[in-house]
Short mmCIF file of C-alpha atoms in Angstrom, two decimals:
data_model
loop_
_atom_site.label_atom_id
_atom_site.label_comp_id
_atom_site.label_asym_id
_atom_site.label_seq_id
_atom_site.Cartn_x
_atom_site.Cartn_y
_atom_site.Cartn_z
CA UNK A 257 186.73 99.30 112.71
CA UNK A 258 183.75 100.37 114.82
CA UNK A 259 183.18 103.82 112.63
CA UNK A 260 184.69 106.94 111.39
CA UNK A 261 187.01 108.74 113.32
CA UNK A 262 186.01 110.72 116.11
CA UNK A 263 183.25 108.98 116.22
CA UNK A 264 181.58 108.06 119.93
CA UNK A 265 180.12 104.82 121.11
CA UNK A 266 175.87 106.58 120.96
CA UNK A 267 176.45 109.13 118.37
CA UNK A 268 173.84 109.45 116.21
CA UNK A 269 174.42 108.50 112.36
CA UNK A 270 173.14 110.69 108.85
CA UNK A 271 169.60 109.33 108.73
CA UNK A 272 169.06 108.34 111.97
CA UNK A 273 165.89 108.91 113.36
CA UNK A 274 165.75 111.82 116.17
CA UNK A 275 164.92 110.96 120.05
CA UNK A 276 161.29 110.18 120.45
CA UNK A 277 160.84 110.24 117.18
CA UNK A 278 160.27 106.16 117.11
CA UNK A 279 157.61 106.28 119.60
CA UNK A 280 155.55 109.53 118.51
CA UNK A 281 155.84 107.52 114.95
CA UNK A 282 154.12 104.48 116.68
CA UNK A 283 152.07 106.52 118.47
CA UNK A 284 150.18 108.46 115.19
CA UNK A 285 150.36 105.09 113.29
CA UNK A 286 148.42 104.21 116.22
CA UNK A 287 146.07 107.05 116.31
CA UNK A 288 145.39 106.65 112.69
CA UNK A 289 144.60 102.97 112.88
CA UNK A 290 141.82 103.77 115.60
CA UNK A 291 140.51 107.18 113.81
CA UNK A 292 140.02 104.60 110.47
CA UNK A 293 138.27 102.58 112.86
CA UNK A 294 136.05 104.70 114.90
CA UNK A 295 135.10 105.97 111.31
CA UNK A 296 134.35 102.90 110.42
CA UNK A 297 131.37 102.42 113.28
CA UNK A 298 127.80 102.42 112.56
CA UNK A 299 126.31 105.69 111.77
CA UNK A 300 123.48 106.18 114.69
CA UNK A 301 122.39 109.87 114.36
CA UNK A 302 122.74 112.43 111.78
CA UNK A 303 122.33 116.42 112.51
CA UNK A 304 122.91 117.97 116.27
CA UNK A 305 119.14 116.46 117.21
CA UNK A 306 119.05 113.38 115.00
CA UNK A 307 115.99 115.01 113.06
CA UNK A 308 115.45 113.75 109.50
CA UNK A 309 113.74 116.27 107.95
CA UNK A 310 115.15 119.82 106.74
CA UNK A 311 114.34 121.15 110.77
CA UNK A 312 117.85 120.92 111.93
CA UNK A 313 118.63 124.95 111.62
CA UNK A 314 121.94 124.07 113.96
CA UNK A 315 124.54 123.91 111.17
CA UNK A 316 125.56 120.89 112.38
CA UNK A 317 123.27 118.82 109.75
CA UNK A 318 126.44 116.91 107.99
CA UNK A 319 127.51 115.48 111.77
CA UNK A 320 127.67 112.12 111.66
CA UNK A 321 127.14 110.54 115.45
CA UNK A 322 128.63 106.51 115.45
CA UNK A 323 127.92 104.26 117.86
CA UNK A 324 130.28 103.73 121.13
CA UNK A 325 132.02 100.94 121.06
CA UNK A 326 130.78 99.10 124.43
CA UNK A 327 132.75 100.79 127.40
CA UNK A 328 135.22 98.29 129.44
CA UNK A 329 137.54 98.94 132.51
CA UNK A 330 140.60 97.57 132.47
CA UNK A 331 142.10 96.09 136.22
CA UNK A 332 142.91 97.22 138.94
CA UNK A 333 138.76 98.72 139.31
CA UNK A 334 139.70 100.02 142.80
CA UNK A 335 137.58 100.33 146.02
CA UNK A 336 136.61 96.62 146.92
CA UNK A 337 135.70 96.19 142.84
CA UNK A 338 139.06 93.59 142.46
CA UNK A 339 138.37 91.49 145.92
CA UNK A 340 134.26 91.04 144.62
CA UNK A 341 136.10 89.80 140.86
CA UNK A 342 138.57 87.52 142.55
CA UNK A 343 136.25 85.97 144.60
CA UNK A 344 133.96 85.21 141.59
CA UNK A 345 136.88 84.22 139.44
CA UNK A 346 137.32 81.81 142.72
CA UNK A 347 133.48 80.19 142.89
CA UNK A 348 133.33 79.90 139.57
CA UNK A 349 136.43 77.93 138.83
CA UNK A 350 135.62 75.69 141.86
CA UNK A 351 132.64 75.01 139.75
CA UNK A 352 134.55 74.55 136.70
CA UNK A 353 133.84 77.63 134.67
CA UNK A 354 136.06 80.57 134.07
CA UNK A 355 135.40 84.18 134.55
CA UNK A 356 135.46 84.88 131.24
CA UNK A 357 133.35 82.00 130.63
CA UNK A 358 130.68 83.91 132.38
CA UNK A 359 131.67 87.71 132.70
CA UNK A 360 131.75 89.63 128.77
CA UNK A 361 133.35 92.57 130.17
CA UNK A 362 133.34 94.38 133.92
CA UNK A 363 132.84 98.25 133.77
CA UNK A 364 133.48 100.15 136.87
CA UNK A 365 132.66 103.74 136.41
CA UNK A 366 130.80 106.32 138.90
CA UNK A 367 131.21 104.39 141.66
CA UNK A 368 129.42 101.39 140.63
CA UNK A 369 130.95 97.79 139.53
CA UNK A 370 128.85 96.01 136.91
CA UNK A 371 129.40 92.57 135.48
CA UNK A 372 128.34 91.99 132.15
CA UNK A 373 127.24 88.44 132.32
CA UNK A 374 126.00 86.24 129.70
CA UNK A 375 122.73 85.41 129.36
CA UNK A 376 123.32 81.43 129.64
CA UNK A 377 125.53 81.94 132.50
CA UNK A 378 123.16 84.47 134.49
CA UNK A 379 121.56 81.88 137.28
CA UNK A 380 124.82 80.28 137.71
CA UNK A 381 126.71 83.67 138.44
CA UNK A 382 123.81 84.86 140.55
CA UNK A 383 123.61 81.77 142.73
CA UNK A 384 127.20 81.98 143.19
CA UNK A 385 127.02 85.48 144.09
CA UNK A 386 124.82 84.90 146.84
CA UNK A 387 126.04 81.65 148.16
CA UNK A 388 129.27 82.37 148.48
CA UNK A 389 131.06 83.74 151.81
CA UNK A 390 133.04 85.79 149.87
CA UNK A 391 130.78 87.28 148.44
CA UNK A 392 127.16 86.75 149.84
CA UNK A 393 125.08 89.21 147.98
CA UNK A 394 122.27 88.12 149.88
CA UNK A 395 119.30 90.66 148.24
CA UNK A 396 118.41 91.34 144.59
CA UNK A 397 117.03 95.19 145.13
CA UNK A 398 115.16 93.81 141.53
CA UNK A 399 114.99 93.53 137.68
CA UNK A 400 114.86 96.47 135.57
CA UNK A 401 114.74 96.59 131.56
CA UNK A 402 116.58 99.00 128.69
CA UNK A 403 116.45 99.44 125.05
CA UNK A 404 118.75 100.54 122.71
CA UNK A 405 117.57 99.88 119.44
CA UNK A 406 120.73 101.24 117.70
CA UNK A 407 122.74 98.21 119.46
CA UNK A 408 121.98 95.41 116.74
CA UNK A 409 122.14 92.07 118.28
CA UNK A 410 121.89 93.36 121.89
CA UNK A 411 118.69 95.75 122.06
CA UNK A 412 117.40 94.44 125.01
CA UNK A 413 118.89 94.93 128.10
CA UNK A 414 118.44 93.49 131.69
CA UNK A 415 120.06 95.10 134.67
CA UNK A 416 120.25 94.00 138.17
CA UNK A 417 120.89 95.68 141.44
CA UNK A 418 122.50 93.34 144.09
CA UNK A 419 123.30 93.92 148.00
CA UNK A 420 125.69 92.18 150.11
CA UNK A 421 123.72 93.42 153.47
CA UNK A 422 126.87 91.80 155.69
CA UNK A 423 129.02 93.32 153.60
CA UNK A 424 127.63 96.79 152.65
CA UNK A 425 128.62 96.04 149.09
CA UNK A 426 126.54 97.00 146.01
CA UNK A 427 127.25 95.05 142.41
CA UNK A 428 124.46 95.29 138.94
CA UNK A 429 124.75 92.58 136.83
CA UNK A 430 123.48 93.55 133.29
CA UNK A 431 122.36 90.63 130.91
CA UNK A 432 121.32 91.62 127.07
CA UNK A 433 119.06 89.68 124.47
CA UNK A 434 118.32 90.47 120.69
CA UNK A 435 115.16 91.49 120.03
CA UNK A 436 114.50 88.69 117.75
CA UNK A 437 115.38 86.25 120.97
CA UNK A 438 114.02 88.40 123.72
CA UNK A 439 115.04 85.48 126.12
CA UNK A 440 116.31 85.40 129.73
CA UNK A 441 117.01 83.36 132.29
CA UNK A 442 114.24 84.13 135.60
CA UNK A 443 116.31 84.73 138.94
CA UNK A 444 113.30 83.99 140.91
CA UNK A 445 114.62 80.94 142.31
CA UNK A 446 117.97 82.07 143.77
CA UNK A 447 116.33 85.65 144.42
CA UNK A 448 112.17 84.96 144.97
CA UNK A 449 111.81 89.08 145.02
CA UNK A 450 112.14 89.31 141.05
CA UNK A 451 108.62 87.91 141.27
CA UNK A 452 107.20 91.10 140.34
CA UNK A 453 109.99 93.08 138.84
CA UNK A 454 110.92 90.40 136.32
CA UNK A 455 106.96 90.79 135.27
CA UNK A 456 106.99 94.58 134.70
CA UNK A 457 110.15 94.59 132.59
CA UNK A 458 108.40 91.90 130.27
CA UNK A 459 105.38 94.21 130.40
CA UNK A 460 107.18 97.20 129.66
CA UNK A 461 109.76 96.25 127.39
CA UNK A 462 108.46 92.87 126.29
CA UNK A 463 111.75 90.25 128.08
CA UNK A 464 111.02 86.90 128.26
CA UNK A 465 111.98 85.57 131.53
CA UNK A 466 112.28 81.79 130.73
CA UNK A 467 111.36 79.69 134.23
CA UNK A 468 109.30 82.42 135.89
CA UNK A 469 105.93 80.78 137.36
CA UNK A 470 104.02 83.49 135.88
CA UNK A 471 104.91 85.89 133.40
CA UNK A 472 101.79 88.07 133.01
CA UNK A 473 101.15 91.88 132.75
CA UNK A 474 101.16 93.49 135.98
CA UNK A 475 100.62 97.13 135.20
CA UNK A 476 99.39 97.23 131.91
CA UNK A 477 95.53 95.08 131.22
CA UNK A 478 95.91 91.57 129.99
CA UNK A 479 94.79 92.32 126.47
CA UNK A 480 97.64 95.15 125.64
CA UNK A 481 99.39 95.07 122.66
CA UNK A 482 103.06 96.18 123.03
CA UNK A 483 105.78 96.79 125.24
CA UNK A 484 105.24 100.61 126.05
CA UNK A 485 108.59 101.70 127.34
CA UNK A 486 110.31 100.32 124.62
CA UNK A 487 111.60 102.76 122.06
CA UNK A 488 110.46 101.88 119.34
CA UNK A 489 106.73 102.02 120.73
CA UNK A 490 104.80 104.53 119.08
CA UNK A 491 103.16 107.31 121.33
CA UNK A 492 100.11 107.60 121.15
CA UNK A 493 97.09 108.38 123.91
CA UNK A 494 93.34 110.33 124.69
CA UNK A 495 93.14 114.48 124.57
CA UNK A 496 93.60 115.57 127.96
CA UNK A 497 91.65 118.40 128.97
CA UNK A 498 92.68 121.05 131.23
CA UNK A 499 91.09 124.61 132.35
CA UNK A 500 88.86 124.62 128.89
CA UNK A 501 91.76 123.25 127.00
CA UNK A 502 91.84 120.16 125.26
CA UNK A 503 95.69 119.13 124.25
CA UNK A 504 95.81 116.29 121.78
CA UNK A 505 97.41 113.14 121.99
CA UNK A 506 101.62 113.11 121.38
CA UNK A 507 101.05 111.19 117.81
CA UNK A 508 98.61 114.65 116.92
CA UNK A 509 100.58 116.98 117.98
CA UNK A 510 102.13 119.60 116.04
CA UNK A 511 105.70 118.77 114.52
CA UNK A 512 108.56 121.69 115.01
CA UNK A 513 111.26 119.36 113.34
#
């Protein structure tokens, strides 16, 4: 006997669960799994304006801001984001490395592709990138340098801006360091234009650039102590005077928090 009588091949049984009902089950299990998670990131920021003192008048004191989890793009990226990936996945097989080998994670957001490389791997994806016909980012528009002192293990960030001139293609590459090993790789040999760039970000936010020919101050005098762009520098300065007024320095200056 298949079932009771009257019974059709489909209909449903007592306790059966409802259309849909399977998958909107998965889907909160789902939801609730990530909201225990999310919960579960570092707390960055209390209060609407991350003061910690009794200033925060918002009514938002008890918010609790966590850190992002880093941001990736899943394929395809669009534009000409997939043919520039492929073609690295391509040179850097042929030199017997994989893409993940070299590439963390690829964001493309805003327009822009970026490749987040690692560190070890940076001159070998750069010289690729600019060797290859595929590719041929021929120009490195420079080095620039970020800190995020909130990202433990990865404060230090390196970001470069690449051009394919024959192609009119743009990529950044984007290499981060701890700031207990502020170490990375210098470009200077596949791109000789990160000369001076790769010397300001060590002046301003204190990168090493291991294999530059001379990794000096360039803006700030020889004898500075610090990395002044970095956040964790403390502001300080001379009174400036202006029209009879002196204002102080930003580490004298009244508090409103």
């Amino acid at each position: 006997m298949t079932g009771p009588a009257n019974s059709k091949p489909g209909d449903a049984k007592p306790g059966d669960a409802k259309p849909g009902e399977a998958a909107q089950g998965v889907g909160a299990d789902a939801a609730a799994v990530a909201g225990r998670e999310r919960l579960g990131e570092q707390v960055v920021r209390t209060g609407a304006f991350g003061t910690d003192t009794t200033g925060d008048t918002s009514g938002y004191g008890g918010l609790k801001v966590r850190a992002q989890p880093p941001p990736a793009t899943e394929r395809p990226y669009g534009s000409y984001f997939d043919e520039v990936a492929d073609a690295l996945g391509g040179a850097l097989e042929a030199a017997g490395l994989s893409f993940g080998d070299a590439v963390e994670r690829v964001v493309a957001a805003t327009g822009e592709l970026t490749f987040y490389v690692r560190r070890e791997r940076l001159v070998e994806v750069a010289r690729r990138l600019r060797d290859d016909p595929a590719l041929a980012f021929e120009l490195c528009l420079g080095v620039s340098g970020t800190h995020y002192p909130s990202e433990v293990g990865s404060e230090l960030h390196a970001v470069y801006h690449l051009l394919s001139i024959s192609r009119n293609r743009r990529l950044r590459l984007e290499v981060t360091a701890p700031d207990a090993d502020p170490h990375v790789p210098s470009l200077v040999d596949v791109y000789p234009t990160n000369d001076w760039h790769e010397r300001e970000t060590w002046d301003f936010f204190g990168l090493i650039f291991d294999g530059h020919p001379a990794l000096t101050r360039i803006e700030m005098p020889d004898d500075w102590k610090g990395h002044p762009q970095r956040k964790d520098y403390p502001l300080g300065g001379i009174p400036v005077e202006y029209r009879g007024a002196t204002i102080p320095p930003p580490d004298e200056r009244r508090s409103y928090a």
